[in-house]
Amino acid sequence: NAGVTQTPKFRVLKTGQSMTLLCAQDMNHEYMYWYRQDPGMGLRLIHYSVGEGTTAKGEVPDGYNVSRLKKQNFLLGLESAAPSQTSVYFCASSYSLTGQGTEAFFGQGTRLTVV
Amino acid sequence: SQKIEQNSEALNIQEGKTATLTCNYTNYSPAYLQWYRQDPGRGPVFLLLIRENEKEKRKERLKVTFDTTLKQSLFHITASQPADSATYLCALYSFRDDKIIFGKGTRLHILP
């Protein structure tokens, strides 16, 4: 029972490089989210998706792009990494936002350092 | 502006006592509020949800209250144990914003 799986777990990028973080869930959840967590800032929502083929901006979307081509996968892209994007990134999924099944299941996180 | 506030300072509680954590919010009308636990190096894990029309929810040693007049939720751990030491996050959902927003979390230390 894998739940939410993020790859990679760690990554070091040089300023200006690009990369994609992959999130996969096996719970048939409609909703998926990308958060970043920084010391003293808590979890901040970057982008989210309410279903396959849909994406929406969260609190801090600048510098990131996302895609949800398949229901089980949610990709987070950094086109030109900046040191300010050094953070721990968490992917999460939930069955719904209202009604039953609103609890979010989180991945183990990706620690990204941009030098 | 909209805010979710949790105690930024760590909370130290003696083992066996009740730990109480606070989550205050402003300029939100949450449909529900959730509490999560996060251990170092791990993702948050869901604990409890309480809806706007509920005053109190319990799960084993955990209790959550929700006061929409005070705009506050309290999270209690009774008979606390060192294994309860972690960071606890509150999160709320409002229909207007249609997303879940997290507080910064409170670090709890249960002292043996």
XYZ file of C-alpha atoms in Angstrom:
227
model
C 0.000 0.000 0.000
C 2.265 2.790 -1.292
C -0.012 5.834 -0.757
C 1.758 8.952 -2.063
C 5.241 8.537 -3.498
C 7.562 11.396 -4.386
C 10.697 11.220 -6.490
C 13.435 12.178 -6.011
C 13.950 12.400 -2.234
C 16.933 14.744 -2.480
C 18.305 16.969 -5.215
C 20.897 19.696 -5.570
C 20.485 22.081 -8.504
C 22.571 24.909 -9.811
C 20.888 28.272 -10.300
C 19.170 28.333 -13.676
C 18.833 24.572 -14.045
C 15.461 22.951 -14.521
C 13.951 19.872 -12.964
C 10.686 18.021 -12.483
C 9.417 16.525 -9.248
C 7.118 13.553 -9.644
C 4.246 12.650 -7.355
C 2.296 9.426 -7.717
C -0.700 8.238 -5.689
C -2.410 4.878 -5.820
C -5.580 5.760 -3.879
C -7.645 6.961 -6.857
C -7.811 10.447 -5.333
C -9.224 13.304 -7.383
C -7.349 16.095 -5.610
C -3.598 16.529 -5.574
C -1.453 19.298 -4.128
C 2.100 20.581 -4.072
C 3.326 22.381 -0.947
C 6.644 23.825 0.051
C 7.776 23.950 3.662
C 10.352 26.421 4.900
C 11.524 27.061 8.465
C 9.162 29.457 10.206
C 6.815 29.574 7.197
C 4.854 26.380 7.542
C 3.309 24.595 4.590
C 2.444 26.858 1.664
C 0.352 25.694 -1.261
C 2.085 26.082 -4.622
C -0.395 24.546 -7.082
C -3.163 22.028 -6.867
C -5.388 19.945 -9.106
C -9.035 18.991 -8.700
C -8.899 16.246 -11.300
C -7.102 14.850 -14.317
C -6.241 17.571 -16.800
C -6.892 20.444 -14.367
C -4.518 22.646 -12.386
C -4.915 25.781 -10.278
C -2.638 28.254 -8.529
C -2.123 28.215 -4.787
C -0.527 30.761 -2.474
C 2.991 30.804 -3.973
C 2.832 29.686 -7.646
C 5.493 31.930 -9.178
C 8.473 30.094 -10.652
C 6.661 26.741 -10.776
C 4.531 24.904 -13.315
C 2.474 21.752 -12.893
C 0.758 19.155 -15.001
C -1.800 16.427 -14.281
C -1.966 14.359 -17.450
C -2.912 11.208 -15.560
C -5.124 11.023 -12.493
C -2.477 9.275 -10.421
C 0.407 11.623 -11.240
C 1.061 15.284 -10.463
C 4.272 16.845 -11.722
C 5.922 19.995 -10.385
C 8.392 21.749 -12.671
C 11.018 24.354 -11.990
C 12.039 25.909 -15.305
C 14.913 28.036 -14.001
C 15.778 27.236 -10.409
C 16.634 30.050 -7.988
C 18.186 29.853 -4.498
C 14.839 31.087 -3.089
C 13.353 27.770 -4.214
C 15.537 25.859 -1.779
C 12.944 24.101 0.348
C 11.305 20.827 1.247
C 8.517 20.006 -1.193
C 5.552 17.872 -0.229
C 2.964 16.344 -2.470
C -0.415 15.376 -1.055
C -3.669 13.925 -2.288
C -7.226 13.670 -1.035
C -10.460 12.136 -2.207
C -12.365 15.403 -1.993
C -12.310 18.905 -0.513
C -15.841 18.740 0.897
C -17.992 15.934 2.236
C -16.268 12.681 3.041
C -12.598 11.952 2.434
C -11.096 15.409 2.853
C -8.052 14.267 4.810
C -4.836 14.780 2.867
C -2.250 12.029 2.523
C 1.291 13.319 2.170
C 4.391 11.971 0.528
C 7.716 11.760 2.325
C 8.993 15.012 0.849
C 11.736 16.121 -1.541
C 14.588 18.166 -0.129
C 15.756 20.542 -2.863
C 18.805 22.745 -2.580
C 19.561 25.365 -5.229
C 23.124 26.648 -5.174
C -5.725 39.872 5.660
C -6.359 36.193 6.226
C -4.296 34.523 8.918
C -3.980 31.187 10.654
C -1.970 31.474 13.847
C -0.457 28.735 15.963
C 1.960 29.177 18.846
C 5.322 29.671 17.207
C 7.199 28.762 20.362
C 7.674 25.159 21.357
C 5.425 23.779 24.056
C 6.999 21.673 26.823
C 4.638 19.451 28.795
C 5.370 16.931 31.509
C 4.540 13.334 30.684
C 1.072 12.358 31.859
C -0.304 15.901 31.703
C -2.713 17.257 29.114
C -1.150 19.193 26.245
C -3.298 21.927 24.718
C -2.438 23.531 21.384
C -4.192 26.547 19.914
C -5.143 27.478 16.365
C -6.600 30.941 15.772
C -7.780 32.315 12.471
C -8.891 35.682 11.120
C -10.881 36.619 8.043
C -11.852 33.047 7.294
C -15.190 31.289 7.537
C -13.975 27.706 7.616
C -16.262 24.885 6.634
C -13.974 22.579 8.586
C -10.661 22.485 10.354
C -8.130 19.647 10.401
C -5.228 18.737 12.656
C -2.091 16.964 11.446
C 1.000 15.591 13.122
C 4.442 15.952 11.549
C 7.593 14.181 12.695
C 11.058 15.451 11.667
C 11.898 14.526 8.080
C 8.427 13.148 7.396
C 5.246 14.367 5.758
C 2.255 15.434 7.877
C -0.204 12.755 8.970
C -3.910 13.486 9.369
C -5.326 13.181 12.893
C -8.772 14.750 13.216
C -11.326 16.855 11.375
C -14.001 19.043 12.931
C -16.740 20.779 10.961
C -18.176 24.240 11.536
C -21.363 22.875 13.084
C -19.476 20.644 15.549
C -18.248 21.804 18.944
C -16.024 18.879 19.865
C -14.492 15.727 18.384
C -12.633 12.935 20.147
C -10.353 10.131 19.035
C -8.700 8.050 21.713
C -6.515 10.487 23.743
C -7.121 13.344 21.305
C -9.822 15.989 21.562
C -10.494 18.928 19.271
C -12.834 21.833 19.935
C -14.027 24.438 17.475
C -15.416 27.826 18.497
C -16.489 29.816 15.444
C -17.349 32.825 17.634
C -13.830 33.010 19.068
C -12.406 31.854 15.701
C -10.356 29.275 17.507
C -9.698 25.554 17.655
C -8.059 23.817 20.601
C -6.272 20.493 20.260
C -5.830 18.437 23.426
C -3.701 15.361 24.057
C -4.566 13.765 27.387
C -2.214 11.506 29.352
C 0.618 12.739 27.138
C 3.571 10.489 26.348
C 7.090 11.230 25.015
C 5.999 9.551 21.761
C 3.518 12.414 21.289
C 6.435 14.805 20.754
C 6.088 16.222 17.250
C 4.949 19.314 15.360
C 1.191 19.714 15.142
C -0.371 21.607 12.257
C -3.865 22.962 11.904
C -5.408 23.451 8.495
C -8.685 24.946 7.423
C -10.914 24.892 4.384
C -13.268 27.670 3.382
C -15.766 27.530 0.531
C -14.775 31.024 -0.558
C -11.113 30.133 -1.143
C -11.857 26.482 -2.062
C -8.508 25.226 -0.804
C -6.918 23.951 2.390
C -4.504 26.374 4.067
C -2.106 25.326 6.831
C -0.875 27.109 9.916
C 2.841 27.148 10.688
C 2.584 24.481 13.343
C 3.472 24.167 17.016
C 6.320 21.965 18.189
C 5.338 19.883 21.208
C 7.858 18.271 23.560
C 6.614 15.790 26.132
C 9.193 15.574 28.905
C 9.685 12.189 30.613
